[in-house]
mmCIF file of C-alpha atoms in Angstrom:
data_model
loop_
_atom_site.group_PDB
_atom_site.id
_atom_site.type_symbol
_atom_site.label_atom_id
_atom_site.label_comp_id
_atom_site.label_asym_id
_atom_site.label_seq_id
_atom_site.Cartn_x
_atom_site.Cartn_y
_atom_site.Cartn_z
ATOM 1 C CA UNK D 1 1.773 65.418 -145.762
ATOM 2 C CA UNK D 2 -0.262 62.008 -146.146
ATOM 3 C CA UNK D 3 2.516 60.249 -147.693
ATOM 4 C CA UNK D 4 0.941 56.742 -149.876
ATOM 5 C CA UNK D 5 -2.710 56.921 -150.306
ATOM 6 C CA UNK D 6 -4.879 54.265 -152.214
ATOM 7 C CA UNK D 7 -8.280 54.104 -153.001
ATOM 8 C CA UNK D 8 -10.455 52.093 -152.443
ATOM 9 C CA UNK D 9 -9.726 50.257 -148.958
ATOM 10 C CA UNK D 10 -12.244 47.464 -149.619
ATOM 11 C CA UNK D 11 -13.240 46.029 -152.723
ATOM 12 C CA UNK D 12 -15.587 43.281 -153.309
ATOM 13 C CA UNK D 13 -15.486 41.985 -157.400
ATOM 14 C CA UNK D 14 -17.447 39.612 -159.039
ATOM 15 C CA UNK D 15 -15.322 37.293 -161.739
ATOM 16 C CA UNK D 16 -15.189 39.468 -164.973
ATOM 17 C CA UNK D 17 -15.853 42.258 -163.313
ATOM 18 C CA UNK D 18 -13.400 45.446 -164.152
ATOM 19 C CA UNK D 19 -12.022 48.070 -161.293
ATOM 20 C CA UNK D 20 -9.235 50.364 -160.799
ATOM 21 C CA UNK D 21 -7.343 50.812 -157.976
ATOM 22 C CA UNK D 22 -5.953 54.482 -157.181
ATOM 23 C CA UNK D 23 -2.591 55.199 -155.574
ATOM 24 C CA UNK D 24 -1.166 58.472 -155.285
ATOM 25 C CA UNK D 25 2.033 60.360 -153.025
ATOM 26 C CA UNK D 26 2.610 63.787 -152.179
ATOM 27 C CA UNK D 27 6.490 62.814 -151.400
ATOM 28 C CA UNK D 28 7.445 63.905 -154.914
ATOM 29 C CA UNK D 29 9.294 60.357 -155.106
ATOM 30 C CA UNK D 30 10.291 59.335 -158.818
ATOM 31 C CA UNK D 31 9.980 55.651 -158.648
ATOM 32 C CA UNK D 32 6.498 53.832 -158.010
ATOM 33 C CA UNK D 33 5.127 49.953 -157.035
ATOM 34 C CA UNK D 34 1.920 48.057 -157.062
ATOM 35 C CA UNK D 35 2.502 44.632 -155.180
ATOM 36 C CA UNK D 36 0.384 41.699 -153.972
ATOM 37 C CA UNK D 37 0.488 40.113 -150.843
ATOM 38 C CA UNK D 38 -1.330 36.652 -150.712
ATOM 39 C CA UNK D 39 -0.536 34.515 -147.167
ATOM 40 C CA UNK D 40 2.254 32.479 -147.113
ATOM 41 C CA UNK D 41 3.964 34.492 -150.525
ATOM 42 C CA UNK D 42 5.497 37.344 -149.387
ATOM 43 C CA UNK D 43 4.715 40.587 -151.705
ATOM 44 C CA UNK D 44 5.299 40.109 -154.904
ATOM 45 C CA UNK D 45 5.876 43.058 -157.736
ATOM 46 C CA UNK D 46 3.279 43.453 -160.054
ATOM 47 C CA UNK D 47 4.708 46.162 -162.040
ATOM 48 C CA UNK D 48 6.638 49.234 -161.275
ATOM 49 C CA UNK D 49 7.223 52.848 -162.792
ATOM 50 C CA UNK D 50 10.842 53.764 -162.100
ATOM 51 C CA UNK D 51 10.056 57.786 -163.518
ATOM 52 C CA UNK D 52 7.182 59.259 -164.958
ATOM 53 C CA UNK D 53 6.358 57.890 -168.304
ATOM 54 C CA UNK D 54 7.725 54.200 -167.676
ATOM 55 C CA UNK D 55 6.321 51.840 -166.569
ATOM 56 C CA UNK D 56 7.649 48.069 -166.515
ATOM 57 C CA UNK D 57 6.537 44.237 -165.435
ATOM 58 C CA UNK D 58 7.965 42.696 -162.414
ATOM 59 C CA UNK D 59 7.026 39.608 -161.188
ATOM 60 C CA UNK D 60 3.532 38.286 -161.286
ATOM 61 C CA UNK D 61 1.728 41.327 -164.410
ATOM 62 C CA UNK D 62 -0.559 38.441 -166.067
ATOM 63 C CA UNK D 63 -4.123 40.130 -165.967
ATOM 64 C CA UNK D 64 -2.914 43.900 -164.938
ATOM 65 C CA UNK D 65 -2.576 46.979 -166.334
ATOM 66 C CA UNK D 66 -0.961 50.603 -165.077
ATOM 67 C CA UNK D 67 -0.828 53.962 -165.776
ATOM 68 C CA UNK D 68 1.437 56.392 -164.579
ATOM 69 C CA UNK D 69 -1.018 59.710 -165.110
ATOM 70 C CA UNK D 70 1.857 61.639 -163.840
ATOM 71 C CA UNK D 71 4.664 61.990 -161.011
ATOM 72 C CA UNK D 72 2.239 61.608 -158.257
ATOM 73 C CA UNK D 73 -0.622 59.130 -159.590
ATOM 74 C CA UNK D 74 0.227 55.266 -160.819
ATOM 75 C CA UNK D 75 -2.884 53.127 -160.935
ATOM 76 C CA UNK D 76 -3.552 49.457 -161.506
ATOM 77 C CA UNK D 77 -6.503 48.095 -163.199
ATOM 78 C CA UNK D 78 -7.831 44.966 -163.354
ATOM 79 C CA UNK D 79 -10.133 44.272 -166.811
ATOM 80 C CA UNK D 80 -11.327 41.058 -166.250
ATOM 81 C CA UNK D 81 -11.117 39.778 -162.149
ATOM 82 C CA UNK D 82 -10.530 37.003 -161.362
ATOM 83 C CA UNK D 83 -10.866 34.608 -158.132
ATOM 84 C CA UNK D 84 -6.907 33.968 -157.986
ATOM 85 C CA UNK D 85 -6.652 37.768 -158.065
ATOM 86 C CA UNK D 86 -8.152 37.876 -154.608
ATOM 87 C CA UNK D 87 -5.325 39.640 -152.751
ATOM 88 C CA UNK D 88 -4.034 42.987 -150.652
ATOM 89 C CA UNK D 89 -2.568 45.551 -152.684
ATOM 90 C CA UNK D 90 -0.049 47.568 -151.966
ATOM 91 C CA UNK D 91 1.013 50.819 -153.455
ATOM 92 C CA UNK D 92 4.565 51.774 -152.459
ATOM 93 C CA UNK D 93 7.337 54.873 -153.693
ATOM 94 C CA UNK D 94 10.795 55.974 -153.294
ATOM 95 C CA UNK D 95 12.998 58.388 -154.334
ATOM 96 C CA UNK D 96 15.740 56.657 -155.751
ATOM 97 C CA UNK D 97 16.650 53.645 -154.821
ATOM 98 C CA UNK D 98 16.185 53.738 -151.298
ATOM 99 C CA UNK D 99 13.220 53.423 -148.565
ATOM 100 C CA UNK D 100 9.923 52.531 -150.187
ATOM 101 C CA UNK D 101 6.929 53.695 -148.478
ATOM 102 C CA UNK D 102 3.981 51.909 -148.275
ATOM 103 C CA UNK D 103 0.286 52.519 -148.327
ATOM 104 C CA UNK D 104 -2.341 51.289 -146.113
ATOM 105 C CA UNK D 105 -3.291 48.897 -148.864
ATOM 106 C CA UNK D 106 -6.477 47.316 -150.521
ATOM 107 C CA UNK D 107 -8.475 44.465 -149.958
ATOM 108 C CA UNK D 108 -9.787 42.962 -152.546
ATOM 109 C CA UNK D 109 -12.161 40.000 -153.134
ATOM 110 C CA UNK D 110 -13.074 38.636 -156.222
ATOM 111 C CA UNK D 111 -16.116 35.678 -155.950
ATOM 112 C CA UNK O 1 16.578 35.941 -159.831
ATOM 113 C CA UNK O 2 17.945 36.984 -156.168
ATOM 114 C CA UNK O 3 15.582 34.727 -153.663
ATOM 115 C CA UNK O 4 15.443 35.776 -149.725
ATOM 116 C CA UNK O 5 14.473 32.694 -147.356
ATOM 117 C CA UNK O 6 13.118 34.164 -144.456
ATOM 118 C CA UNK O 7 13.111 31.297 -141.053
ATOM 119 C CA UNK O 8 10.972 30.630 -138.805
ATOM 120 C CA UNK O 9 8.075 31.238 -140.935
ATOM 121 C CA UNK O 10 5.815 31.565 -137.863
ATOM 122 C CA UNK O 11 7.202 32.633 -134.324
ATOM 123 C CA UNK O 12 4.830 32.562 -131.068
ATOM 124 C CA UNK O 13 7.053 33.385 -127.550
ATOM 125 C CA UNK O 14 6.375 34.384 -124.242
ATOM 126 C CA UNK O 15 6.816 38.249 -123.220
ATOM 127 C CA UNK O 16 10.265 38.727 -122.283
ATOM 128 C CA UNK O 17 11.600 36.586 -124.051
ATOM 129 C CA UNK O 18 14.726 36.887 -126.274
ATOM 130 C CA UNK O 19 14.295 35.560 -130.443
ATOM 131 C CA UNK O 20 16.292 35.947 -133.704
ATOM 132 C CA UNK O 21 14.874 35.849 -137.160
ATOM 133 C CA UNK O 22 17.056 35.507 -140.266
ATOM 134 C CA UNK O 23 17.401 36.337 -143.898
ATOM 135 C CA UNK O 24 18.888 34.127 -146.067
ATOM 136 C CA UNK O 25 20.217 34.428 -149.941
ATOM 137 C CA UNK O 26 22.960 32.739 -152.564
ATOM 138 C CA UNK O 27 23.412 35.548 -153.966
ATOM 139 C CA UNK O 28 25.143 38.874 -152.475
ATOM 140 C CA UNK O 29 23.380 42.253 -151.854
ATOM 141 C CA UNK O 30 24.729 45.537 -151.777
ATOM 142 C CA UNK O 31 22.766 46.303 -148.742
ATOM 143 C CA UNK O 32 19.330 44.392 -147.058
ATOM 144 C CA UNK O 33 16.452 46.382 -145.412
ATOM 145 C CA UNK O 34 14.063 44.795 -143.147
ATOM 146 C CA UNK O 35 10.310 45.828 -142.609
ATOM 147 C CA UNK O 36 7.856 45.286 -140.182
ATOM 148 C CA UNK O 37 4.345 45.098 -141.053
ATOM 149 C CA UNK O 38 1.145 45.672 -138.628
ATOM 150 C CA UNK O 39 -1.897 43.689 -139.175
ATOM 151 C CA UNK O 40 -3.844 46.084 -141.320
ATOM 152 C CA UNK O 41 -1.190 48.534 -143.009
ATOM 153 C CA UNK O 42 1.754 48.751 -145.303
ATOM 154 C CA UNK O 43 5.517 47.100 -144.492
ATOM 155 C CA UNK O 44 7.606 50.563 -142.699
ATOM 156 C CA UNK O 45 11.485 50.351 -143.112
ATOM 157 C CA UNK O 46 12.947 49.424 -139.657
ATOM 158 C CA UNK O 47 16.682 49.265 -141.208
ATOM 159 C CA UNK O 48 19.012 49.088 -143.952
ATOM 160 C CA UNK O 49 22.175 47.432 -143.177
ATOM 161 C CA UNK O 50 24.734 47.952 -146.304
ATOM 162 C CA UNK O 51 28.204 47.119 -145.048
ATOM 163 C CA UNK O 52 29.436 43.126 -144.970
ATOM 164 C CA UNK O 53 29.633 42.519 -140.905
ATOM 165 C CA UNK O 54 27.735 45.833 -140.109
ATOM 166 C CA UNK O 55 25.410 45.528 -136.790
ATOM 167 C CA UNK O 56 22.950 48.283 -136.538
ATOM 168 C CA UNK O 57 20.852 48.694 -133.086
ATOM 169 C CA UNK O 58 17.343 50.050 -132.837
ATOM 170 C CA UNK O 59 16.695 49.792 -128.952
ATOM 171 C CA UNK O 60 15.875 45.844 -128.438
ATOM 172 C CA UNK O 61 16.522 45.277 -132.135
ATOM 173 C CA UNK O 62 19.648 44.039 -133.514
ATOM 174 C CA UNK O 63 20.745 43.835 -136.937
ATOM 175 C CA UNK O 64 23.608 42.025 -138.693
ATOM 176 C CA UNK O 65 24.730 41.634 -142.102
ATOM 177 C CA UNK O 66 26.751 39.011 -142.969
ATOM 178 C CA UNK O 67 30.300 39.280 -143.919
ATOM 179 C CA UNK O 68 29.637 38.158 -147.202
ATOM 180 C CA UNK O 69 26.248 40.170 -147.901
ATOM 181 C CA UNK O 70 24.461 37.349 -148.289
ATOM 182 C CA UNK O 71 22.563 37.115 -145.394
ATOM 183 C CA UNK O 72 21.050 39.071 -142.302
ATOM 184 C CA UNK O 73 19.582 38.351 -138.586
ATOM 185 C CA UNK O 74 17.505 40.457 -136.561
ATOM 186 C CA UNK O 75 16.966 40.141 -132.619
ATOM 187 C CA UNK O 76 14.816 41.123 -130.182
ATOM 188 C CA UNK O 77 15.497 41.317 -126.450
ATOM 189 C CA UNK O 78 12.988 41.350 -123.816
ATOM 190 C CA UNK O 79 10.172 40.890 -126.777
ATOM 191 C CA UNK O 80 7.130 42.743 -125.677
ATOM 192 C CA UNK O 81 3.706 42.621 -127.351
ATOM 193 C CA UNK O 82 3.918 45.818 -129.265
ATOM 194 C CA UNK O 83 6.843 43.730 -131.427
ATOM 195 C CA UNK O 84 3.999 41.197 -133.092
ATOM 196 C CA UNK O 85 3.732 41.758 -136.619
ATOM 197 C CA UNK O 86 5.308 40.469 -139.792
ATOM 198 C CA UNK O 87 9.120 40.764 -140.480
ATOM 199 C CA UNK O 88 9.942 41.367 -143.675
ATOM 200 C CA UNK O 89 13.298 41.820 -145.446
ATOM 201 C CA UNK O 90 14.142 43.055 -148.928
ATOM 202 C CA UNK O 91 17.088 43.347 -150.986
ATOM 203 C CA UNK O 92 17.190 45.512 -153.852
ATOM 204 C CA UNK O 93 18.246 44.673 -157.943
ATOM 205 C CA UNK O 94 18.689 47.225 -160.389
ATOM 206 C CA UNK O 95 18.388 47.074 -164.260
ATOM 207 C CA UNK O 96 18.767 49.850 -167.380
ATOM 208 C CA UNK O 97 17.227 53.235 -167.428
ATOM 209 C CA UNK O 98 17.606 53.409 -163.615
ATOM 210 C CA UNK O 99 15.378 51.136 -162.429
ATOM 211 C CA UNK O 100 15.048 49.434 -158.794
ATOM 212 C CA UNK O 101 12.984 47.414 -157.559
ATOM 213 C CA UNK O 102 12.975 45.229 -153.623
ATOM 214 C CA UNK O 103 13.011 41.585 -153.571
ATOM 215 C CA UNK O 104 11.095 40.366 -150.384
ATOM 216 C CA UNK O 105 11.330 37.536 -148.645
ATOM 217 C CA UNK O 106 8.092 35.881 -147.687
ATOM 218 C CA UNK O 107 8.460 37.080 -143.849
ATOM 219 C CA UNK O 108 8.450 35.718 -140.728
ATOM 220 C CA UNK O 109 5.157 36.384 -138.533
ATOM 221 C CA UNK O 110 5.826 37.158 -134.743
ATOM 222 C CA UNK O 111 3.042 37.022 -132.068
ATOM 223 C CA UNK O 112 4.274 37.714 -128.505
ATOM 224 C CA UNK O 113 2.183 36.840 -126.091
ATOM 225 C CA UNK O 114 1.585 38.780 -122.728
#
C-alpha cells in the first residue's frame, strides 16, 4: 500500500517549456488535490477533482491544466512554464471530506 | 473566502522547552485539522479538533478549539528536536456536487534546538 505517489521528484524546466506531473493513490479515495507551496504562502489549491470525472479551479489555476484519467490517476500539466511557476507540488486525496494525504511532492524549477 | 492566520511565523527554542502556536480565523469552522510537515515530504494530519472548546492530547501535544470555532492552539511540552518541522492548520469549505476542499494557513516553522 504506497498511499500518494508523484512523479517526477525533481524537475528542472526551461521558460516555455511543457511537462506533466503524475500523481496517483492506491487508497481508492474519491476526492483529489494538486497544491503549491512557495515559502512564506502556505499551500495553495491549484485545482481539485472532488469524484472521477470533475474536476474544478481552486485558488491559484492561471497556467494549469488536469486530468482526472480515472479514480486513481489526476495529473497536472504545465503547457507553457514559467519562472513564477517555480514551486513544490503536492498531490494530496481523501475519501470524503476528511484526512487528506499527501505525497512526497515535486520540485520544480523553471529558469 | 475563510483565511487562517497562523502566529509566530517562525519559532526557534531551546530543547525542553514549553511553546504554543495558534490558528486564527473570522469566520467559524465546523472542525480545524492541523499538519505537520518534515523538510522534504508532504503535510501528515496530526489532529482534527471539531467540537467548540474540545482539547485533544497527542502525548506532548495539546490541542484546543475555541469555543466559538474560530480559532485553535497547539502546545508542546518538553519540545524535543524530533518536533522541528512546519505546523500547518486547515479548515475545510464545501460547495455543490459534494465538493471539499482545506484552507491552510501559511504555517508556523519550528526548529528546536538540542
Amino acid at each position: 500500500n504506497a498511499g500518494v505517489t508523484q512523479t517526477p521528484k525533481f524537475q528542472v524546466l526551461k521558460t516555455g517549456q511543457s511537462m506533466t506531473l503524475q500523481c496517483a493513490q492506491d487508497m481508492n479515495h474519491n476526492s483529489m488535490y494538486w497544491y503549491r507551496q512557495d515559502p512564506g504562502m502556505g499551500l495553495r489549491l491549484i485545482y481539485y477533482s472532488a469524484s472521477e470525472g470533475t474536476t474544478d479551479k481552486g485558488e491559484v489555476p492561471n497556467g494549469y491544466n488536469v486530468s482526472r484519467l480515472n479514480k486513481r490517476e489526476f495529473s497536472l500539466r504545465l503547457e507553457s512554464a514559467a519562472p513564477s511557476q517555480t514551486s513544490v507540488y503536492f498531490c494530496a486525496s481523501t475519501p470524503w471530506a476528511d484526512t487528506q494525504y499527501f505525497g512526497p511532492g515535486t520540485r520544480l524549477t523553471v529558469l | 473566502t475563510q483565511l487562517l492566520e497562523q502566529s509566530p511565523q517562525f519559532l526557534s527554542i531551546q530543547e525542553g522547552e514549553n511553546l504554543t502556536v495558534y490558528c486564527n480565523s473570522s469566520s467559524v469552522f465546523s472542525s480545524l485539522q492541523w499538519y505537520r510537515q518534515e523538510p522534504g515530504e508532504g503535510p501528515v494530519l496530526l489532529v482534527t479538533v471539531v467540537t467548540g472548546g474540545e482539547v485533544k492530547k497527542l502525548k506532548r501535544l495539546t490541542f484546543q478549539f475555541g469555543d466559538a470555532r474560530k480559532d485553535s492552539s497547539l502546545h508542546i511540552t518538553a519540545a524535543q528536536p524530533g518536533d522541528t518541522g512546519l505546523y500547518l492548520c486547515a479548515g475545510p469549505s464545501y460547495s455543490g456536487a459534494g465538493s471539499y476542499q482545506l484552507t491552510f494557513g501559511k504555517g508556523t516553522k519550528l526548529s528546536v534546538i538540542p
